[in-house]
Coordinates of C-alpha atoms and ligand atoms in Angstrom, one line a residue:
Chain A
M1 CA -34.7 10.6 -3.3
R2 CA -34.5 14.1 -4.4
D3 CA -32.9 15.2 -7.7
R4 CA -29.4 16.2 -8.0
L5 CA -28.1 19.1 -9.9
P6 CA -26.5 18.3 -13.3
D7 CA -23.0 19.0 -12.3
E8 CA -23.3 17.4 -8.8
R9 CA -22.2 20.7 -7.3
I10 CA -24.4 22.6 -5.0
A11 CA -24.0 25.3 -2.4
A12 CA -24.5 23.9 1.0
L13 CA -24.2 26.7 3.5
S14 CA -21.1 28.3 2.2
L15 CA -19.5 24.9 1.2
Q16 CA -19.6 23.4 -2.2
I17 CA -19.6 19.6 -2.4
L18 CA -18.1 17.8 -5.3
I19 CA -18.5 14.0 -5.8
D20 CA -16.1 12.2 -8.1
R21 CA -18.4 9.6 -9.6
D22 CA -15.6 7.4 -10.9
K23 CA -13.9 7.2 -7.5
C24 CA -17.2 6.7 -5.5
M25 CA -17.5 3.0 -4.6
G26 CA -21.0 3.3 -3.1
S27 CA -19.9 2.6 0.5
G28 CA -22.7 4.8 1.9
N29 CA -20.4 6.0 4.6
C30 CA -21.1 9.7 3.7
V31 CA -24.8 9.0 4.1
F32 CA -24.0 7.6 7.6
W33 CA -22.0 10.6 8.7
A34 CA -24.1 13.3 7.1
P35 CA -27.6 11.9 6.3
G36 CA -29.1 15.3 5.5
T37 CA -26.4 16.0 2.9
F38 CA -25.8 12.8 1.0
D39 CA -27.8 9.9 -0.4
L40 CA -27.1 7.0 -2.7
G41 CA -28.6 7.2 -6.1
D42 CA -30.3 4.2 -7.8
D43 CA -27.0 3.3 -9.3
G44 CA -25.5 3.1 -5.9
I45 CA -23.3 6.2 -6.4
S46 CA -23.4 9.0 -3.9
V47 CA -25.4 12.2 -4.7
V48 CA -25.7 15.5 -2.8
L49 CA -29.2 16.2 -1.7
E50 CA -30.9 19.3 -3.0
P51 CA -31.2 21.3 -0.8
A52 CA -28.4 19.9 1.2
E53 CA -28.8 20.2 5.0
G54 CA -26.7 19.5 8.0
E55 CA -23.8 20.9 9.9
E56 CA -20.5 21.6 8.2
S57 CA -18.7 19.5 10.8
K58 CA -20.6 16.5 9.5
M59 CA -19.8 17.2 5.9
F60 CA -16.1 17.3 6.9
L61 CA -16.6 13.9 8.6
A62 CA -18.2 12.5 5.5
Q63 CA -15.3 13.8 3.4
E64 CA -12.7 12.4 5.8
G65 CA -14.7 9.1 6.1
C66 CA -15.0 8.5 2.4
P67 CA -12.9 5.4 1.8
T68 CA -11.9 6.3 -1.7
R69 CA -11.5 10.1 -1.4
A70 CA -14.4 10.7 -3.8
I71 CA -15.7 13.8 -1.9
S72 CA -14.1 17.2 -2.0
L73 CA -15.3 20.4 -0.3
W74 CA -14.8 23.8 -1.7
R75 CA -15.2 27.3 -0.3
D76 CA -15.0 30.3 -2.7
G77 CA -13.3 28.1 -5.3
V78 CA -10.6 26.8 -2.9
E79 CA -10.6 23.1 -1.7
V80 CA -10.9 22.9 2.1
T81 CA -10.3 20.0 4.6
S82 CA -11.4 19.5 8.2
P83 CA -10.3 22.5 10.3
Chain B
M1 CA -27.0 -19.6 22.6
M2 CA -30.2 -21.6 23.1
S3 CA -33.5 -20.2 21.9
A4 CA -36.7 -22.1 21.9
S5 CA -36.6 -22.6 18.1
L6 CA -33.1 -24.1 18.2
D7 CA -33.4 -26.5 21.1
E8 CA -34.8 -29.4 19.0
T9 CA -32.1 -29.4 16.4
V10 CA -29.3 -28.9 18.8
A11 CA -30.5 -31.9 20.8
E12 CA -30.5 -34.1 17.7
T13 CA -27.0 -33.3 16.5
A14 CA -23.7 -34.2 18.1
P15 CA -22.9 -32.3 21.4
F16 CA -21.1 -29.4 19.8
D17 CA -20.5 -26.3 21.7
P18 CA -19.2 -23.8 19.2
F19 CA -18.2 -21.6 22.0
E20 CA -15.5 -23.9 23.2
L21 CA -13.6 -23.4 20.0
Q22 CA -13.3 -19.7 20.4
D23 CA -9.9 -19.6 22.1
T24 CA -8.1 -21.6 19.5
V25 CA -9.4 -19.2 16.9
T26 CA -8.8 -15.9 18.6
G27 CA -5.5 -16.4 20.4
D28 CA -5.7 -15.9 24.2
I29 CA -4.2 -12.5 24.6
R30 CA -5.6 -10.0 27.1
D31 CA -4.2 -6.7 26.2
P32 CA -1.9 -6.3 23.2
Y33 CA -2.3 -2.6 23.2
P34 CA 0.6 -1.4 25.4
R35 CA 3.0 -3.4 23.2
M36 CA 1.5 -2.1 20.0
A37 CA 1.8 1.5 21.4
D38 CA 5.5 0.9 22.2
L39 CA 6.2 -0.5 18.8
R40 CA 4.4 2.4 17.2
R41 CA 6.4 5.0 19.1
Q42 CA 9.6 3.3 17.8
S43 CA 8.3 3.3 14.2
A44 CA 4.9 3.1 12.5
V45 CA 6.4 0.4 10.3
H46 CA 8.2 -2.8 11.5
F47 CA 9.9 -5.7 9.9
G48 CA 9.8 -9.3 11.1
N49 CA 7.5 -11.5 13.1
I50 CA 6.1 -9.8 16.2
D51 CA 5.1 -11.8 19.2
F52 CA 2.3 -10.4 21.4
T53 CA 2.2 -13.2 24.0
G54 CA 4.5 -11.2 26.1
S55 CA 7.4 -13.7 26.1
D56 CA 10.8 -12.2 25.7
D57 CA 12.2 -15.0 23.6
P58 CA 13.6 -13.7 20.4
E59 CA 11.9 -14.8 17.3
P60 CA 13.8 -17.4 15.3
P61 CA 15.5 -15.9 12.3
L62 CA 13.6 -16.4 9.1
V63 CA 15.2 -18.7 6.6
S64 CA 13.4 -17.8 3.5
E65 CA 13.7 -16.3 0.1
V66 CA 10.6 -14.2 0.5
P67 CA 10.8 -10.7 2.1
V68 CA 10.1 -10.6 5.8
P69 CA 6.6 -9.7 6.9
V70 CA 5.9 -6.0 7.5
S71 CA 3.6 -4.7 10.3
V72 CA 2.0 -1.3 10.3
F73 CA 0.9 0.4 13.5
G74 CA 0.3 4.1 12.6
H75 CA -3.1 5.5 11.7
D76 CA -2.0 7.6 8.7
E77 CA 0.2 4.8 7.4
V78 CA -2.6 2.2 7.6
V79 CA -4.9 4.6 5.8
S80 CA -2.3 5.3 3.1
V81 CA -2.0 1.6 2.4
L82 CA -5.7 1.0 2.2
R83 CA -6.1 3.9 -0.2
D84 CA -3.4 2.6 -2.5
D85 CA -4.8 -0.6 -3.7
R86 CA -2.7 -0.6 -6.9
T87 CA 0.4 -1.0 -4.7
Y88 CA -1.0 -3.0 -1.8
S89 CA -2.9 -5.9 -3.1
S90 CA -5.6 -8.0 -1.5
T91 CA -4.5 -11.1 -3.4
V92 CA -2.6 -11.9 -0.2
Y93 CA -5.8 -13.6 1.1
E94 CA -5.7 -16.1 -1.8
G95 CA -3.5 -18.5 0.2
I96 CA -5.3 -18.0 3.4
M97 CA -9.1 -17.4 3.5
G98 CA -9.2 -18.1 -0.3
V99 CA -8.4 -21.7 0.3
V100 CA -11.6 -22.4 2.3
M101 CA -13.9 -19.7 0.8
G102 CA -12.9 -19.7 -2.8
P103 CA -12.3 -16.6 -4.9
T104 CA -14.2 -13.9 -2.8
I105 CA -14.3 -10.1 -3.3
L106 CA -12.0 -10.0 -0.2
Q107 CA -9.1 -11.2 -2.2
M108 CA -9.8 -9.5 -5.5
D109 CA -8.0 -6.4 -6.9
A110 CA -9.3 -3.9 -9.5
P111 CA -10.9 -4.1 -12.0
R112 CA -12.6 -7.4 -11.1
H113 CA -13.2 -6.3 -7.5
K114 CA -15.1 -3.2 -8.5
V115 CA -17.5 -5.1 -10.8
Q116 CA -18.2 -7.9 -8.3
R117 CA -18.6 -5.6 -5.4
A118 CA -21.1 -3.5 -7.3
L119 CA -23.1 -6.7 -8.1
V120 CA -23.4 -7.8 -4.5
S121 CA -23.8 -4.4 -2.9
P122 CA -27.5 -3.5 -3.4
A123 CA -28.7 -5.8 -0.6
F124 CA -26.4 -4.2 1.9
R125 CA -27.5 -0.5 1.5
S126 CA -29.0 1.1 4.5
R127 CA -32.3 1.8 2.9
I128 CA -32.8 -1.8 1.8
L129 CA -31.9 -3.0 5.3
E130 CA -34.6 -0.9 7.0
R131 CA -37.0 -3.7 6.1
W132 CA -35.1 -6.3 8.2
E133 CA -34.9 -4.1 11.2
T134 CA -38.4 -4.6 12.5
E135 CA -39.4 -7.7 10.5
L136 CA -36.4 -9.7 11.5
V137 CA -33.7 -8.3 13.8
R138 CA -35.8 -7.0 16.7
S139 CA -37.9 -10.2 16.8
V140 CA -34.8 -12.5 16.8
V141 CA -33.3 -10.4 19.6
D142 CA -36.6 -10.3 21.6
D143 CA -36.9 -14.1 21.4
L144 CA -33.4 -14.5 22.8
I145 CA -34.1 -12.0 25.6
D146 CA -37.4 -13.7 26.5
A147 CA -35.5 -16.8 27.5
F148 CA -33.7 -15.0 30.3
A149 CA -35.5 -11.8 31.1
A150 CA -37.4 -13.2 34.1
R151 CA -34.2 -14.6 35.6
G152 CA -32.7 -11.2 36.5
R153 CA -29.2 -12.2 35.5
A154 CA -27.6 -13.5 32.3
D155 CA -24.4 -13.9 30.4
L156 CA -25.1 -11.6 27.4
V157 CA -22.3 -13.1 25.3
R158 CA -23.6 -16.6 25.4
E159 CA -27.3 -15.9 25.7
L160 CA -27.7 -13.0 23.3
N161 CA -24.8 -11.8 21.2
F162 CA -23.6 -15.2 20.1
G163 CA -27.0 -16.3 18.8
F164 CA -28.5 -13.4 16.9
P165 CA -26.2 -12.5 14.0
V166 CA -26.2 -16.0 12.5
Q167 CA -30.0 -16.0 12.5
V168 CA -30.1 -12.6 10.9
I169 CA -27.7 -13.4 8.1
A170 CA -29.2 -16.9 7.4
R171 CA -32.7 -15.3 7.1
I172 CA -31.4 -12.6 4.7
L173 CA -29.8 -15.3 2.6
G174 CA -33.0 -17.3 2.7
L175 CA -31.7 -20.4 4.5
P176 CA -34.1 -22.5 6.6
M177 CA -34.1 -21.9 10.3
V178 CA -33.5 -25.6 11.2
D179 CA -30.0 -25.3 9.7
Y180 CA -28.8 -22.4 11.8
P181 CA -26.8 -24.4 14.3
K182 CA -24.9 -25.9 11.4
F183 CA -24.0 -22.5 10.1
Q184 CA -22.5 -21.5 13.4
E185 CA -20.4 -24.7 13.4
W186 CA -19.3 -24.2 9.8
T187 CA -18.6 -20.5 10.4
I188 CA -16.2 -21.2 13.2
G189 CA -14.7 -24.1 11.1
L190 CA -13.9 -21.6 8.3
I191 CA -12.2 -19.1 10.5
S192 CA -10.1 -21.8 12.2
V193 CA -8.1 -22.2 9.0
A194 CA -4.9 -21.0 10.6
S195 CA -5.2 -23.3 13.6
N196 CA -7.2 -26.3 12.4
W197 CA -6.8 -27.0 8.7
D198 CA -8.8 -30.2 8.7
R199 CA -11.8 -28.6 10.4
A200 CA -11.7 -25.7 8.0
M201 CA -11.5 -27.8 4.9
A202 CA -14.3 -30.0 6.1
A203 CA -16.5 -27.0 6.9
S204 CA -15.7 -25.5 3.5
E205 CA -16.7 -28.7 1.7
E206 CA -19.9 -29.2 3.6
L207 CA -20.9 -25.6 2.9
R208 CA -20.1 -26.1 -0.8
V209 CA -22.4 -29.1 -1.1
Y210 CA -25.1 -27.4 1.0
L211 CA -25.0 -24.0 -0.8
T212 CA -24.7 -25.4 -4.3
A213 CA -28.0 -27.1 -3.9
V214 CA -29.6 -23.9 -2.7
I215 CA -28.1 -21.8 -5.5
E216 CA -29.5 -24.3 -8.1
Q217 CA -32.8 -24.3 -6.5
R218 CA -33.0 -20.5 -6.5
R219 CA -32.1 -20.4 -10.2
R220 CA -35.1 -22.6 -10.9
Q221 CA -37.4 -20.9 -8.5
P222 CA -36.4 -17.4 -7.2
A223 CA -37.6 -16.4 -3.8
D224 CA -37.6 -13.2 -1.7
D225 CA -34.0 -13.5 -0.5
L226 CA -30.4 -12.5 -1.2
I227 CA -29.4 -15.7 -3.0
S228 CA -32.2 -15.2 -5.5
D229 CA -31.0 -11.6 -6.0
L230 CA -27.5 -12.7 -6.6
V231 CA -28.4 -15.2 -9.3
V232 CA -30.1 -12.6 -11.4
A233 CA -27.9 -9.6 -10.6
E234 CA -26.5 -7.9 -13.7
I235 CA -24.6 -4.7 -14.3
E236 CA -23.6 -3.7 -17.8
G237 CA -23.7 -7.3 -19.0
E238 CA -21.7 -8.7 -16.1
R239 CA -23.1 -11.4 -14.0
L240 CA -22.0 -13.6 -11.1
S241 CA -21.1 -17.3 -11.8
D242 CA -22.2 -20.0 -9.4
E243 CA -18.6 -20.1 -8.2
D244 CA -18.6 -16.4 -7.5
I245 CA -21.9 -16.7 -5.6
L246 CA -20.7 -19.7 -3.6
A247 CA -17.5 -18.0 -2.6
F248 CA -19.4 -14.8 -1.6
L249 CA -21.8 -16.8 0.5
R250 CA -18.9 -18.6 2.2
L251 CA -17.4 -15.3 3.0
L252 CA -20.6 -13.8 4.4
L253 CA -21.0 -16.3 7.2
P254 CA -17.8 -15.5 9.0
A255 CA -17.7 -11.9 7.9
G256 CA -21.2 -11.2 9.1
V257 CA -21.4 -13.4 12.1
E258 CA -18.1 -13.5 14.0
T259 CA -17.6 -9.7 13.7
T260 CA -21.0 -8.5 14.7
Y261 CA -21.4 -10.6 17.8
R262 CA -17.9 -9.5 18.9
A263 CA -18.6 -5.8 18.1
T264 CA -21.8 -5.9 20.1
G265 CA -20.0 -7.5 23.0
N266 CA -17.2 -4.9 22.9
L267 CA -19.7 -2.0 22.9
L268 CA -21.7 -3.5 25.8
F269 CA -18.4 -4.1 27.7
G270 CA -17.4 -0.4 27.3
L271 CA -20.9 0.8 28.4
L272 CA -21.1 -1.5 31.4
Q273 CA -17.6 -0.4 32.5
H274 CA -18.8 3.2 32.2
P275 CA -22.3 3.4 33.7
E276 CA -22.6 7.1 33.2
Q277 CA -22.2 6.5 29.4
L278 CA -24.7 3.7 29.6
E279 CA -27.2 6.0 31.3
A280 CA -26.6 8.7 28.8
L281 CA -27.4 6.3 26.0
R282 CA -30.4 4.9 27.8
N283 CA -31.8 8.5 28.0
D284 CA -30.9 9.5 24.4
R285 CA -30.9 6.7 21.9
A286 CA -29.8 9.2 19.2
L287 CA -26.3 8.8 20.7
F288 CA -26.1 5.2 19.5
P289 CA -24.1 5.9 16.4
Q290 CA -21.3 7.7 18.2
A291 CA -21.3 5.1 21.0
F292 CA -20.9 2.2 18.5
E293 CA -18.3 3.9 16.4
E294 CA -16.3 4.7 19.5
S295 CA -16.4 1.1 20.6
L296 CA -15.2 0.1 17.1
R297 CA -12.3 2.5 17.5
W298 CA -11.5 1.4 21.0
E299 CA -11.8 -2.4 20.5
P300 CA -12.2 -3.3 16.8
P301 CA -13.3 -6.9 16.6
V302 CA -11.0 -7.5 13.6
T303 CA -7.6 -6.2 14.8
V304 CA -5.4 -7.1 11.8
I305 CA -6.0 -7.2 8.0
L306 CA -3.4 -8.0 5.3
R307 CA -2.1 -6.8 2.0
K308 CA 0.8 -7.7 -0.2
T309 CA 3.1 -5.2 -2.1
L310 CA 2.9 -5.6 -5.8
K311 CA 5.9 -3.3 -6.3
D312 CA 8.6 -1.6 -4.2
A313 CA 6.9 1.0 -2.0
V314 CA 7.8 3.6 0.6
L315 CA 5.5 3.9 3.7
G316 CA 6.0 6.6 6.4
G317 CA 9.5 7.1 5.0
V318 CA 10.3 3.4 5.2
P319 CA 11.1 1.4 2.0
I320 CA 9.2 -1.8 1.6
P321 CA 10.2 -4.3 -1.0
A322 CA 7.8 -5.8 -3.6
N323 CA 6.1 -9.0 -2.6
S324 CA 6.1 -8.3 1.1
D325 CA 3.2 -9.4 3.3
V326 CA 1.9 -6.3 5.1
G327 CA -0.1 -6.6 8.3
L328 CA -2.2 -3.6 9.1
F329 CA -2.9 -3.4 12.8
L330 CA -6.3 -1.7 12.8
G331 CA -6.5 -1.7 16.6
A332 CA -3.1 0.1 16.9
A333 CA -4.1 2.6 14.2
N334 CA -7.4 3.3 16.1
R335 CA -5.3 4.2 19.2
D336 CA -2.7 6.2 17.6
D337 CA -2.0 9.0 20.0
R338 CA -1.0 11.3 17.2
R339 CA -4.7 11.3 16.2
Y340 CA -6.6 10.5 19.4
A341 CA -6.2 12.1 22.8
D342 CA -6.3 9.6 25.6
P343 CA -6.7 6.8 23.0
D344 CA -7.0 3.8 25.5
T345 CA -10.2 5.3 27.0
F346 CA -13.7 4.4 25.9
D347 CA -15.4 7.7 25.6
M348 CA -18.5 8.0 23.4
F349 CA -18.4 11.8 23.8
R350 CA -15.1 12.3 22.2
Q351 CA -15.1 14.3 18.9
A352 CA -16.2 11.9 16.1
Q353 CA -13.5 10.9 13.6
Q354 CA -13.4 8.2 11.1
H355 CA -11.8 5.0 12.5
V356 CA -10.5 2.0 10.6
G357 CA -12.4 -0.7 12.5
F358 CA -14.3 -1.4 9.2
G359 CA -11.1 -1.2 7.2
F360 CA -10.9 1.6 4.6
G361 CA -10.4 2.0 0.8
V362 CA -12.2 -0.1 -1.8
H363 CA -12.6 -3.1 0.5
M364 CA -14.2 -1.1 3.3
C365 CA -16.7 -3.4 5.0
L366 CA -19.6 -4.2 2.8
G367 CA -21.7 -5.1 5.9
M368 CA -21.1 -2.1 8.0
H369 CA -24.7 -0.7 7.7
L370 CA -26.1 -4.1 8.6
A371 CA -23.7 -4.4 11.5
R372 CA -24.6 -0.9 12.7
M373 CA -28.3 -1.7 12.5
E374 CA -28.0 -5.1 14.3
A375 CA -25.9 -3.7 17.1
R376 CA -28.3 -0.8 17.5
V377 CA -31.4 -3.0 17.6
A378 CA -29.8 -5.4 20.1
V379 CA -28.6 -2.6 22.5
N380 CA -31.9 -0.8 22.2
A381 CA -33.7 -4.0 23.1
I382 CA -31.5 -4.5 26.2
L383 CA -32.0 -0.9 27.3
D384 CA -35.8 -1.1 26.7
R385 CA -36.2 -4.4 28.5
L386 CA -33.5 -4.9 31.1
D387 CA -33.8 -2.1 33.7
D388 CA -30.9 -1.1 35.9
I389 CA -28.5 -3.4 34.0
R390 CA -25.0 -3.7 35.4
F391 CA -22.1 -6.1 35.7
D392 CA -23.2 -8.9 38.1
P393 CA -21.1 -8.4 41.3
D394 CA -21.8 -12.0 42.4
A395 CA -20.7 -13.6 39.1
D396 CA -17.8 -16.0 39.7
D397 CA -16.0 -14.6 36.7
D398 CA -13.5 -12.0 35.6
P399 CA -15.0 -10.6 32.4
H400 CA -12.5 -9.1 30.0
I401 CA -11.9 -8.5 26.4
H402 CA -9.4 -10.9 24.9
G403 CA -8.0 -12.3 21.7
M404 CA -5.5 -11.2 19.1
A405 CA -6.9 -11.7 15.5
F406 CA -10.4 -11.3 16.8
R407 CA -11.2 -9.6 20.1
S408 CA -14.3 -9.6 22.2
P409 CA -15.4 -10.2 25.8
T410 CA -15.0 -13.7 27.3
S411 CA -18.4 -13.2 29.0
L412 CA -20.8 -10.4 30.0
P413 CA -22.3 -11.5 33.3
V414 CA -25.0 -8.9 34.1
C415 CA -27.9 -8.5 36.5
F416 CA -31.0 -6.4 36.1
S417 CA -34.4 -5.9 37.5
P418 CA -36.6 -8.7 36.3
R419 CA -40.0 -7.9 34.9
Ligands
HEM501 C1 -19.0 -4.7 13.4 C2 -19.0 -5.7 12.6 C3 -18.0 -5.8 11.4 C4 -16.7 -5.5 11.4 C5 -15.8 -4.9 12.5 C6 -16.2 -5.8 10.1 C7 -14.9 -5.5 9.6 C8 -14.5 -5.6 8.3 C9 -13.2 -5.3 7.8 C10 -12.0 -4.7 8.7 C11 -13.1 -5.5 6.5 C12 -12.0 -5.2 5.5 C13 -11.1 -6.4 5.2 C14 -9.9 -6.0 4.4 O1 -9.9 -4.9 3.7 O2 -9.0 -6.8 4.3 C15 -14.4 -6.0 6.1 C16 -14.8 -6.4 4.9 C17 -16.0 -7.1 4.6 N1 -17.0 -7.3 5.4 FE1 -17.2 -6.7 7.3 N2 -17.2 -6.3 9.3 C18 -18.3 -6.4 10.1 C19 -19.6 -6.8 9.8 C20 -19.9 -7.3 8.6 C21 -21.2 -7.9 8.2 C22 -22.4 -7.9 9.1 C23 -21.1 -8.3 6.9 C24 -22.1 -9.0 6.0 C25 -23.2 -9.4 6.3 C26 -19.7 -8.1 6.5 C27 -19.2 -8.4 5.2 C28 -18.0 -8.0 4.7 C29 -17.5 -8.3 3.4 C30 -18.3 -9.0 2.3 C31 -16.2 -7.7 3.3 C32 -15.3 -7.7 2.1 C33 -15.5 -6.4 1.3 C34 -14.6 -6.3 0.1 O3 -13.6 -7.0 0.0 O4 -14.9 -5.5 -0.8 N3 -19.0 -7.5 7.5 N4 -15.2 -6.1 7.3
SF4_502 S1 -18.4 7.7 1.3 FE1 -17.3 8.1 -0.7 S2 -17.3 6.1 -1.7 FE2 -18.8 6.0 0.0 S3 -20.8 6.5 -1.0 FE3 -19.9 8.4 -0.2 S4 -18.8 9.3 -1.8 FE4 -19.1 7.2 -2.4

């Protein structure tokens, strides 16, 4: 597993990905939808890979597929959802 | 469900065909979807008992103090319920599955659920499961296929799907192979709780005695298996009691066996009905995830899950009183035409969207990565080994998906080029 940035926020393409560690239940569903972007840490909580790879459409799928709404996607400081 | 390794034990025990019991468990309903779609178009939320058998007899009025049951058919409404676990509680299962399984994570609310789920989760992460893929699942599946590959025809439901998930879960738990036929019997016993109380209670008790001995043994002498992991699991000072472990293990058998064999059958049914999609998958196995997720959308093996309102709520604009039992029709949500175009069609090439076949929210299926891997290995083995596979035109049979609470094909008679 690769390291995550301290604030869990990284620039992936033009999207920023934020994981709310309190809401994450470790389902691993984001890793299923966007394996190049997410991974589970040793504590079972999702982390964003650095560098994060993958298509934006998959990141939106991961966001929508997160059972506990722990993932938010941001562009230029504004939260965005699937187009 | 015969495989060479099972023949002996099966011959010794009473002539039990677990398959025969299936109808009493599932409900013999062929296609509940048109009725669900009608109901959803009227309203995403309904009150009162709903009959799917197609009879027009009105339901008898409920004479009771408790609120009438609520049924939810819309996708967004189902998702809202599953995301709001403070309002919609899982304790509803205490009086149903809880009676035969004990206090499992399925029926727990926060904060206890979160702690217990974290304790049992590690073994079900996809990276940990990689180990089982080659070491276990493929060899179990290959053994089952060996038994019929030369024949050129088979019923995949009985000869493959029904047999492999129980062997996989039993090995992951670390239970001896000779006991597998008993697990299958106990598993069906447990899920018959609504239709056959005595059978369910007997299975529950036999499992308690059997598993308690195994848990004690693993406490003394840990081995390389899930039960050993559970007895030592600890997070921030929290551990699982023997009762917790016993309940969890009793949940795993039905949760991991019944669902996976049905899901594999539904996917194969969809593919066999659409040979062009089967061919596309044969040529590009990377398409498997989207094919399987589409089958879980189109025919989720678990069609209904339950919650109970802890307080007054409003859902899709409809007020629901506290203490109502709420049935969430996953199958109806997955075919909501406000979300999916042409929802009744199995189309693995449709744009991927999260479905609710594995549930959603904090109780979303713990075993989904295992189920995805098992189904992938089984379907890949079929495509690798059974050339030109298709529905058997000479089979004296009318294969179709049926059931209400659980849905899957009655049979999958296929023919193929023997090798
Ligand atoms: C395709 C196959 C499967 C399907 C369709 C399925 C479906 C579901 C659904 C709908 C739920 C949510 C129940 C609720 O919220 O009321 C669930 C929960 C659960 N499933 Fe699965 N399941 C499958 C395979 C498995 C497997 C292979 C295992 C384990 C080996 C498993 C273990 C569990 C457990 C332990 C829960 C309870 C999780 C919790 O309450 O936190 N499932 N499953
Ligand atoms: S999908 Fe959500 S809950 Fe599941 S691991 Fe990813 S961030 Fe966590």
